[in-house]
Structures are given as C-alpha cells and as structure tokens.
Amino acid sequence: NAGVTQTPKFQVLKTGQSMTLQCAQDMNHEYMSWYRQDPGMGLRLIHYSVGAGITDQGEVPNGYNVSRSTTEDFPLRLLSAAPSQTSVYFCASSYWGSGNTGELFFGEGSRLTVL
Amino acid sequence: KNEVEQSPQNLTAQEGEFITINCSYSVGISALHWLQQHPGGGIVSLFMLSSGKKKHGRLIATINIQEKHSSLHITASHPRDSAVYICAVRSGGGSNYKLTFGKGTLLTVNP
C-alpha cells in the first residue's frame, strides 16, 4: 500500500496562475480532506469529502475548489493563486464508519509559494 | 479563543526524562487524535481515542471526557522524540463532521 500520495511536493506560482494539488489514497477510505498549515496557526481545514460525489467546505475554503469523482482521488484546485495562499498543504484520509471513528493518514505535504 | 488549546507550546527535556503534553478543548467531541510531525516532515497519527487510555511503546495517551482534557506522555524520552506534537478533536456528526487542531507543542529532547 502506498497510503496517501500527494503531488507535487514543491510548487512556485505567480499571482493569478491556477494549479491543482493531487491527492490519492489506496486504502478505500471514504473520508478525505485538505488542510493548510501556516506558522502559528496550526492546521486548518479547507475542504473535505465523505465519499465520491460528496464534498463540503471547511474553515478556510475561499480560493479553493475540490471534486471527488472517485473514492481514491481528491484534487485541490487553486483557481487564481494569491500570495496569501503560500502555505504547506496536507491531504488526509480515514475510514468513515459508524461513530465517525478512524485513524488519520496524511500525505507528505505540498509546499506552495505564490509570488 | 481557540477551541483546542495545547500546553506547553515549547518543551525542552533531557534524554530519559518523562514528558507530558496537555490538550484542552471546549466542544463536545467524538474522538481525539494525537499526531507527530518531525521538522520539515509529514504528519503521523500516534493515537486516536474517545475514552480512557492507550499505550504504544513509550507513548501513553489519556483522555478525560468530563473534564475535556487529554494528555500525551512519553516515558524515557529520546532525542528522536524531538518533534511537534499536535492534538486534534473530532466534533459534529454526519456530513457536519469537523476536525479542529491545536497549534502544536514543539518538543526538543537533548542527549
């Protein structure tokens, strides 16, 4: 099992450019989510999904778009990058069973710089 | 006020010392996670618990639901334990499921 795979690991963008961060998991997890990690802020939820075809907004969704067409993949799209989106992004997944329990599995992170 | 508060923010210890990191939260939760992040590295799940106590090697996690408090203990600390330890709580239900993270505790263990 590869676990949770995130790509790219590093990316530099210019303001206004668009890009997609890829996240794939091979554990058949229903729940997938995207977070950003900024100094002094902790991890903040951007978007999440509890299954294919279902997505919802988290704490900081503005400027980001997601879709969940398959159980395995949950890409995060930056529509028009802004310097405020400079951050480290993490994708995470878990089982979505009764009682909402499940260990979290994280990708290795993607460091994005917007100039 | 952050819904999840960790203390201390920074902790320096000598190798072999017993370490305690605390996490307090203000909302009703269904589960609590303890995570570890090495500098420049990814995030690894250490524990997920909803009651009582769990132990894995030198790590012990406890939770008191009534007091809305959890602790992570490291016995016989080692320099390789140096990392940021993050507490996260699950709240809500169904599609309103929510994970809220603390800001982390930076642990440095000196040899």
Short mmCIF file of C-alpha atoms in Angstrom, two decimals, chain A residues 11-85:
data_model
loop_
_atom_site.label_atom_id
_atom_site.label_comp_id
_atom_site.label_asym_id
_atom_site.label_seq_id
_atom_site.Cartn_x
_atom_site.Cartn_y
_atom_site.Cartn_z
CA GLN A 11 5.50 24.39 -6.40
CA VAL A 12 6.12 28.05 -7.12
CA LEU A 13 3.36 30.04 -8.78
CA LYS A 14 2.86 33.59 -9.90
CA THR A 15 -0.16 35.54 -8.67
CA GLY A 16 -3.18 34.71 -10.79
CA GLN A 17 -1.97 31.34 -12.01
CA SER A 18 -4.02 28.24 -11.38
CA MET A 19 -2.88 24.79 -10.34
CA THR A 20 -4.10 21.51 -8.92
CA LEU A 21 -2.67 19.65 -5.95
CA GLN A 22 -3.24 15.95 -6.36
CA CYS A 23 -4.15 13.56 -3.54
CA ALA A 24 -4.68 9.84 -3.94
CA GLN A 25 -5.17 7.06 -1.40
CA ASP A 26 -5.26 3.31 -1.90
CA MET A 27 -6.90 2.32 1.40
CA ASN A 28 -10.51 2.64 0.22
CA HIS A 29 -11.11 5.44 2.74
CA GLU A 30 -14.41 7.27 2.45
CA TYR A 31 -13.20 10.43 4.20
CA MET A 32 -10.64 12.68 2.53
CA SER A 33 -9.66 16.21 3.45
CA TRP A 34 -7.32 19.07 2.66
CA TYR A 35 -5.58 21.27 5.23
CA ARG A 36 -3.21 24.18 5.13
CA GLN A 37 -0.52 24.67 7.74
CA ASP A 38 0.76 28.16 8.45
CA PRO A 39 3.25 29.26 11.13
CA GLY A 40 1.50 29.91 14.43
CA MET A 41 -1.90 28.89 13.04
CA GLY A 42 -1.99 25.13 13.28
CA LEU A 43 -3.69 23.01 10.65
CA ARG A 44 -6.87 24.45 9.15
CA LEU A 45 -9.45 22.51 7.17
CA ILE A 46 -10.03 23.73 3.61
CA HIS A 47 -12.45 21.17 2.14
CA TYR A 48 -13.45 17.64 2.91
CA SER A 49 -15.38 14.75 1.42
CA VAL A 50 -17.17 11.80 2.99
CA GLY A 51 -17.47 9.85 -0.26
CA ALA A 52 -17.44 10.03 -4.04
CA GLY A 53 -19.67 12.83 -5.27
CA ILE A 54 -19.87 14.49 -1.83
CA THR A 55 -17.78 17.50 -0.82
CA ASP A 56 -18.15 20.23 1.78
CA GLN A 57 -16.38 23.36 2.90
CA GLY A 58 -14.14 23.58 5.89
CA GLU A 59 -12.83 26.55 7.83
CA VAL A 60 -10.91 28.32 5.03
CA PRO A 61 -12.46 27.33 1.65
CA ASN A 62 -12.20 30.63 -0.24
CA GLY A 63 -9.99 30.46 -3.33
CA TYR A 64 -10.01 26.66 -3.42
CA ASN A 65 -12.13 24.16 -5.29
CA VAL A 66 -12.43 20.38 -4.89
CA SER A 67 -14.17 17.46 -6.51
CA ARG A 68 -14.47 13.78 -5.62
CA SER A 69 -15.27 11.74 -8.70
CA THR A 70 -13.67 8.55 -7.33
CA THR A 71 -13.05 7.12 -3.87
CA GLU A 72 -9.29 7.23 -4.46
CA ASP A 73 -8.73 10.81 -5.64
CA PHE A 74 -9.41 14.21 -4.08
CA PRO A 75 -7.70 17.03 -6.01
CA LEU A 76 -7.48 20.58 -4.66
CA ARG A 77 -7.64 23.36 -7.22
CA LEU A 78 -6.36 26.89 -6.77
CA LEU A 79 -8.35 28.92 -9.24
CA SER A 80 -6.33 32.16 -9.19
CA ALA A 81 -3.38 31.94 -6.83
CA ALA A 82 -2.74 34.74 -4.34
CA PRO A 83 0.28 35.33 -2.07
CA SER A 84 -2.00 34.60 0.92
CA GLN A 85 -2.19 31.00 -0.33
#
